[in-house]
């Protein structure tokens, strides 16, 4: 069970995919009709976004598989493999094509066609992309409220890269639409293909930025990202609040998915406690952590003798417990 967030993320991604697919086809038709390089770049942008959403849906489905004998800690991190491929698709399918097409437009020029169809498509696309962005931001706001943080901070730190990708890509899409409209207007007023080519290159630059940010986020999560410092301190506090547990000598936290965190620690107990009490204390610690942090799915505690100079059975810290 991956919790309700996976279903909400799936809905957000599906909305974005359907919007992008329809918009990509309309932009391509308008781009051919108007001869606009920026419109063709926007068509490539929307097509790349559609491929991205398909990869994100694959990531959500694959990461939801339960743990098995071959993957004892589950498939949670597989979502970041597919999400990384999605960021590559944004770069190759959108950014590279847009920059290339823009440069070609600057070099070859051309006769501008009628921009009317392009303006209509841009207006419709803005409505669809705005609806998709609204869906993503609504989920982000709900998650941010539950995490007691602002939306911007949530988007920077969230391990749910599907929502982050939708919000960033839809925001970039709206910026791209504005750039395409500016390129069309500049070309219509001046008769120069330069504005259209520059708009296409700028659209590519926006996509490069989006691909870089999303790629970096997924790489960090694939390599292994711990909980934020404040949450690690809170985990340590919960462990030290358990009776007879006197020290946390080593603490490891690992984000395996948006709602899946692993906690492992080497802990020291009072020397006088029995083995049965140690077992009960470990169970208590796990219950405390899961109660305070619902995303904590696995807790591994290793009772370990104290190192030289750390609190022991006869130390003031131990006697005060």
Coordinates of C-alpha atoms in Angstrom, one line a residue:
X1 CA 0.0 0.0 0.0
X2 CA 1.4 3.3 -1.1
X3 CA -1.2 5.5 0.5
X4 CA -3.6 8.0 -1.1
X5 CA -0.9 10.3 -2.5
X6 CA -0.1 7.9 -5.3
X7 CA -3.7 8.0 -6.6
X8 CA -3.8 11.8 -6.4
X9 CA -0.5 12.1 -8.2
X10 CA -1.8 9.7 -10.9
X11 CA -4.8 11.9 -11.5
X12 CA -2.6 15.0 -11.7
X13 CA -0.4 13.4 -14.3
X14 CA -3.3 12.0 -16.4
X15 CA -4.9 15.5 -16.6
X16 CA -1.5 16.9 -17.7
X17 CA -1.0 14.1 -20.3
X18 CA -4.5 14.5 -21.9
X19 CA -4.1 18.3 -22.1
X20 CA -0.6 18.1 -23.6
X21 CA -1.6 15.5 -26.2
X22 CA -4.5 17.6 -27.6
X23 CA -2.5 20.8 -27.5
X24 CA 0.5 19.2 -29.3
X25 CA -1.7 18.2 -32.3
X26 CA -3.3 21.6 -32.5
X27 CA 0.0 23.4 -32.3
X28 CA 1.5 21.3 -35.1
X29 CA -1.4 22.0 -37.4
X30 CA -1.2 25.7 -36.6
X31 CA 2.6 25.7 -37.0
X32 CA 2.3 24.2 -40.5
X33 CA -0.5 26.6 -41.5
X34 CA 1.4 29.7 -40.3
X35 CA 4.9 28.7 -41.0
X36 CA 5.9 29.6 -37.5
X37 CA 9.1 28.1 -36.1
X38 CA 7.9 29.1 -32.5
X39 CA 4.6 27.2 -33.0
X40 CA 6.5 24.1 -34.2
X41 CA 8.7 24.4 -31.2
X42 CA 5.7 24.6 -29.0
X43 CA 4.3 21.5 -30.7
X44 CA 7.5 19.7 -29.9
X45 CA 7.3 21.0 -26.4
X46 CA 3.8 19.6 -25.9
X47 CA 4.7 16.3 -27.5
X48 CA 7.8 16.0 -25.2
X49 CA 5.5 16.8 -22.2
X50 CA 3.1 14.1 -23.3
X51 CA 6.0 11.6 -23.4
X52 CA 7.1 12.8 -20.0
X53 CA 3.6 12.2 -18.5
X54 CA 3.6 8.7 -19.9
X55 CA 6.9 8.0 -18.3
X56 CA 5.7 9.5 -15.0
X57 CA 2.6 7.3 -15.1
X58 CA 4.9 4.3 -15.6
X59 CA 7.0 5.5 -12.7
X60 CA 3.9 5.7 -10.4
X61 CA 2.7 2.2 -11.5
X62 CA 6.1 0.5 -11.2
X63 CA 6.9 2.1 -7.8
X64 CA 3.6 0.9 -6.3
X65 CA 4.5 -2.7 -6.6
X66 CA 4.8 -4.4 -3.1
X67 CA 8.1 -5.6 -1.7
X68 CA 9.0 -9.2 -2.6
X69 CA 11.9 -11.6 -2.1
X70 CA 14.0 -10.1 -4.8
X71 CA 13.3 -6.5 -3.7
X72 CA 12.9 -6.7 0.1
X73 CA 12.7 -2.9 0.6
X74 CA 10.2 -2.4 -2.3
X75 CA 10.2 -0.6 -5.6
X76 CA 9.8 2.9 -4.4
X77 CA 13.0 4.3 -5.8
X78 CA 12.1 2.9 -9.3
X79 CA 9.9 6.0 -9.7
X80 CA 13.0 8.2 -9.9
X81 CA 14.5 6.1 -12.7
X82 CA 11.5 6.7 -14.9
X83 CA 11.2 10.3 -13.7
X84 CA 14.9 10.8 -14.7
X85 CA 14.1 9.4 -18.2
X86 CA 11.2 11.9 -18.3
X87 CA 13.5 14.8 -17.7
X88 CA 15.8 13.5 -20.5
X89 CA 12.7 13.3 -22.8
X90 CA 12.0 17.0 -22.0
X91 CA 15.5 17.9 -22.9
X92 CA 15.9 15.9 -26.1
X93 CA 12.3 16.0 -27.4
X94 CA 11.6 19.6 -26.5
X95 CA 14.7 21.7 -25.8
X96 CA 17.0 20.4 -28.5
X97 CA 14.3 20.6 -31.2
X98 CA 13.3 24.1 -30.2
X99 CA 16.8 25.5 -30.2
X100 CA 17.6 23.8 -33.5
X101 CA 14.4 25.0 -35.2
X102 CA 15.0 28.5 -33.9
X103 CA 18.5 28.6 -35.3
X104 CA 17.2 27.3 -38.6
X105 CA 14.6 30.0 -38.7
X106 CA 17.1 32.7 -38.1
X107 CA 19.4 31.3 -40.9
X108 CA 16.8 30.5 -43.6
X109 CA 14.1 33.1 -43.0
X110 CA 10.8 32.4 -44.8
X111 CA 7.5 33.8 -45.8
X112 CA 5.1 34.2 -42.8
X113 CA 1.7 32.6 -43.3
X114 CA -1.5 33.5 -41.6
X115 CA -1.1 33.7 -37.8
X116 CA -4.8 33.6 -37.0
X117 CA -4.9 29.8 -36.5
X118 CA -1.8 30.0 -34.3
X119 CA -3.4 32.7 -32.1
X120 CA -6.5 30.6 -31.6
X121 CA -4.5 27.5 -30.8
X122 CA -2.4 29.5 -28.3
X123 CA -5.5 30.8 -26.5
X124 CA -7.0 27.3 -26.3
X125 CA -3.7 25.8 -25.2
X126 CA -3.3 28.5 -22.4
X127 CA -6.7 27.5 -21.0
X128 CA -5.9 23.7 -21.1
X129 CA -2.4 24.2 -19.6
X130 CA -3.8 26.6 -17.0
X131 CA -6.3 23.9 -15.9
X132 CA -3.6 21.3 -15.7
X133 CA -1.4 23.6 -13.7
X134 CA -4.2 24.4 -11.4
X135 CA -4.7 20.7 -10.7
X136 CA -1.0 20.3 -9.9
X137 CA -0.8 23.4 -7.7
X138 CA -4.0 22.2 -5.8
X139 CA -2.3 19.0 -4.9
X140 CA 1.0 20.8 -4.0
X141 CA -0.9 23.1 -1.7
X142 CA -2.6 20.3 0.0
X143 CA 0.7 18.4 0.5
X144 CA 2.4 21.6 1.7
X145 CA -0.3 22.3 4.3
X146 CA 0.1 18.7 5.6
X147 CA 3.8 19.3 5.8
X148 CA 3.4 22.7 7.4
X149 CA 5.4 24.6 4.8
X150 CA 4.9 26.9 1.9
X151 CA 4.2 25.7 -1.6
X152 CA 7.5 26.9 -3.0
X153 CA 9.5 25.1 -0.3
X154 CA 7.4 22.0 -0.8
X155 CA 8.1 22.0 -4.5
X156 CA 11.9 22.4 -3.8
X157 CA 12.0 19.6 -1.3
X158 CA 9.2 17.1 -2.2
X159 CA 10.2 13.6 -3.1
X160 CA 7.0 13.4 -5.2
X161 CA 8.8 14.3 -8.5
X162 CA 5.6 13.5 -10.5
X163 CA 3.8 16.5 -9.0
X164 CA 6.9 18.7 -9.2
X165 CA 7.3 17.7 -12.9
X166 CA 3.7 18.6 -13.8
X167 CA 3.8 22.0 -12.0
X168 CA 7.2 22.9 -13.6
X169 CA 6.3 21.7 -17.1
X170 CA 2.9 23.4 -17.1
X171 CA 4.5 26.6 -15.9
X172 CA 7.1 26.3 -18.6
X173 CA 4.3 25.6 -21.1
X174 CA 2.5 28.9 -20.2
X175 CA 5.8 30.8 -20.5
X176 CA 6.4 29.1 -23.9
X177 CA 2.9 30.1 -25.1
X178 CA 3.7 33.7 -24.2
X179 CA 7.0 33.5 -26.0
X180 CA 5.4 32.0 -29.1
X181 CA 2.7 34.7 -29.1
X182 CA 5.4 37.3 -28.8
X183 CA 7.3 35.8 -31.7
X184 CA 4.2 35.7 -33.9
X185 CA 3.3 39.3 -33.1
X186 CA 6.8 40.5 -33.7
X187 CA 6.9 38.7 -37.1
X188 CA 3.5 40.0 -38.0
X189 CA 4.4 43.6 -37.2
X190 CA 7.9 43.7 -38.7
X191 CA 7.7 41.0 -41.3
X192 CA 11.0 39.7 -40.0
X193 CA 11.5 36.0 -39.1
X194 CA 14.0 37.0 -36.4
X195 CA 11.4 37.3 -33.7
X196 CA 9.9 33.9 -34.5
X197 CA 13.4 32.3 -34.4
X198 CA 14.4 34.0 -31.2
X199 CA 11.1 32.9 -29.6
X200 CA 11.8 29.3 -30.5
X201 CA 15.3 29.5 -29.0
X202 CA 14.0 31.0 -25.8
X203 CA 11.4 28.2 -25.5
X204 CA 14.3 25.8 -25.8
X205 CA 16.2 27.6 -23.1
X206 CA 13.2 27.4 -20.7
X207 CA 13.0 23.6 -21.4
X208 CA 16.7 23.2 -20.7
X209 CA 16.2 24.8 -17.3
X210 CA 13.2 22.6 -16.5
X211 CA 15.0 19.4 -17.6
X212 CA 18.0 20.3 -15.5
X213 CA 16.1 21.0 -12.4
X214 CA 14.0 17.8 -12.7
X215 CA 17.0 15.7 -13.6
X216 CA 19.0 17.0 -10.7
X217 CA 16.1 16.3 -8.2
X218 CA 15.8 12.7 -9.5
X219 CA 19.5 12.0 -9.4
X220 CA 19.7 13.2 -5.8
X221 CA 16.9 10.9 -4.8
X222 CA 18.4 7.9 -6.7
X223 CA 21.7 8.4 -5.1
X224 CA 20.0 8.5 -1.7
X225 CA 18.6 11.6 0.0
X226 CA 18.1 11.7 3.8
X227 CA 15.3 13.4 5.6
X228 CA 15.8 17.2 6.1
X229 CA 18.0 18.1 9.2
X230 CA 15.0 19.3 11.3
X231 CA 13.2 15.9 10.7
X232 CA 16.4 14.0 11.5
X233 CA 16.6 15.9 14.8
X234 CA 13.0 15.0 15.5
X235 CA 13.6 11.3 14.8
X236 CA 16.5 11.4 17.2
X237 CA 14.4 13.1 19.8
X238 CA 11.7 10.4 19.5
X239 CA 14.3 7.6 19.9
X240 CA 15.8 9.3 23.0
X241 CA 12.3 9.6 24.5
X242 CA 12.1 5.8 24.8
X243 CA 12.7 4.6 28.4
X244 CA 16.1 3.0 28.9
X245 CA 17.4 4.1 25.5
X246 CA 20.3 6.5 26.4
X247 CA 22.1 7.3 23.2
X248 CA 21.7 7.3 19.4
X249 CA 25.2 6.8 18.2
X250 CA 24.5 6.6 14.5
X251 CA 21.3 7.6 12.6
X252 CA 20.6 6.9 8.9
X253 CA 17.4 8.0 7.1
X254 CA 16.6 7.3 3.5
X255 CA 13.8 8.7 1.4
X256 CA 12.6 5.8 -0.8
X257 CA 9.5 7.5 -2.1
X258 CA 7.0 10.3 -1.4
X259 CA 5.4 8.3 1.4
X260 CA 8.2 5.8 2.2
X261 CA 11.1 6.5 4.5
X262 CA 13.6 4.1 6.0
X263 CA 15.1 4.8 9.5
X264 CA 18.1 2.8 10.8
X265 CA 20.1 3.6 13.9
X266 CA 22.7 2.2 16.3
X267 CA 21.3 2.8 19.8
X268 CA 22.6 2.2 23.3
X269 CA 20.5 1.0 26.2
X270 CA 21.1 1.0 30.0
X271 CA 23.3 -2.0 30.9
X272 CA 20.8 -3.1 33.5
X273 CA 17.9 -3.7 31.2
X274 CA 16.9 -7.2 30.1
X275 CA 16.8 -8.5 26.6
X276 CA 13.0 -8.6 26.8
X277 CA 13.0 -4.9 27.7
X278 CA 15.3 -4.0 24.8
X279 CA 12.9 -5.8 22.4
X280 CA 9.9 -3.9 23.8
X281 CA 11.8 -0.6 23.7
X282 CA 12.6 -1.2 20.0
X283 CA 8.9 -1.8 19.3
X284 CA 8.0 1.3 21.2
X285 CA 10.5 3.4 19.3
X286 CA 9.1 2.1 16.0
X287 CA 5.5 3.0 17.1
X288 CA 6.5 6.5 18.2
X289 CA 8.3 7.2 14.8
X290 CA 5.4 5.9 12.7
X291 CA 2.9 7.8 14.8
X292 CA 4.8 11.1 14.4
X293 CA 6.0 10.4 10.8
X294 CA 3.4 8.4 8.8
X295 CA 5.8 8.1 5.9
X296 CA 8.3 6.0 8.0
X297 CA 7.7 2.5 6.8
X298 CA 10.8 0.6 8.0
X299 CA 12.7 1.0 11.2
X300 CA 15.8 -0.9 12.0
X301 CA 17.4 -0.5 15.4
X302 CA 20.7 -2.1 16.3
X303 CA 21.4 -2.2 20.1
X304 CA 25.1 -1.4 20.3
X305 CA 27.6 -1.2 23.2
X306 CA 28.7 2.4 23.9
X307 CA 31.9 3.7 22.4
X308 CA 34.6 5.0 24.6
X309 CA 33.6 8.3 26.1
X310 CA 29.9 7.9 25.4
X311 CA 27.2 7.7 28.1
X312 CA 27.2 4.3 29.9
X313 CA 25.5 2.6 32.7
X314 CA 27.4 4.5 35.4
X315 CA 27.4 7.9 33.7
X316 CA 25.4 10.9 35.0
X317 CA 23.3 10.8 31.7
X318 CA 22.5 7.1 32.4
X319 CA 21.7 7.6 36.1
X320 CA 19.3 10.5 35.3
X321 CA 17.2 8.1 33.1

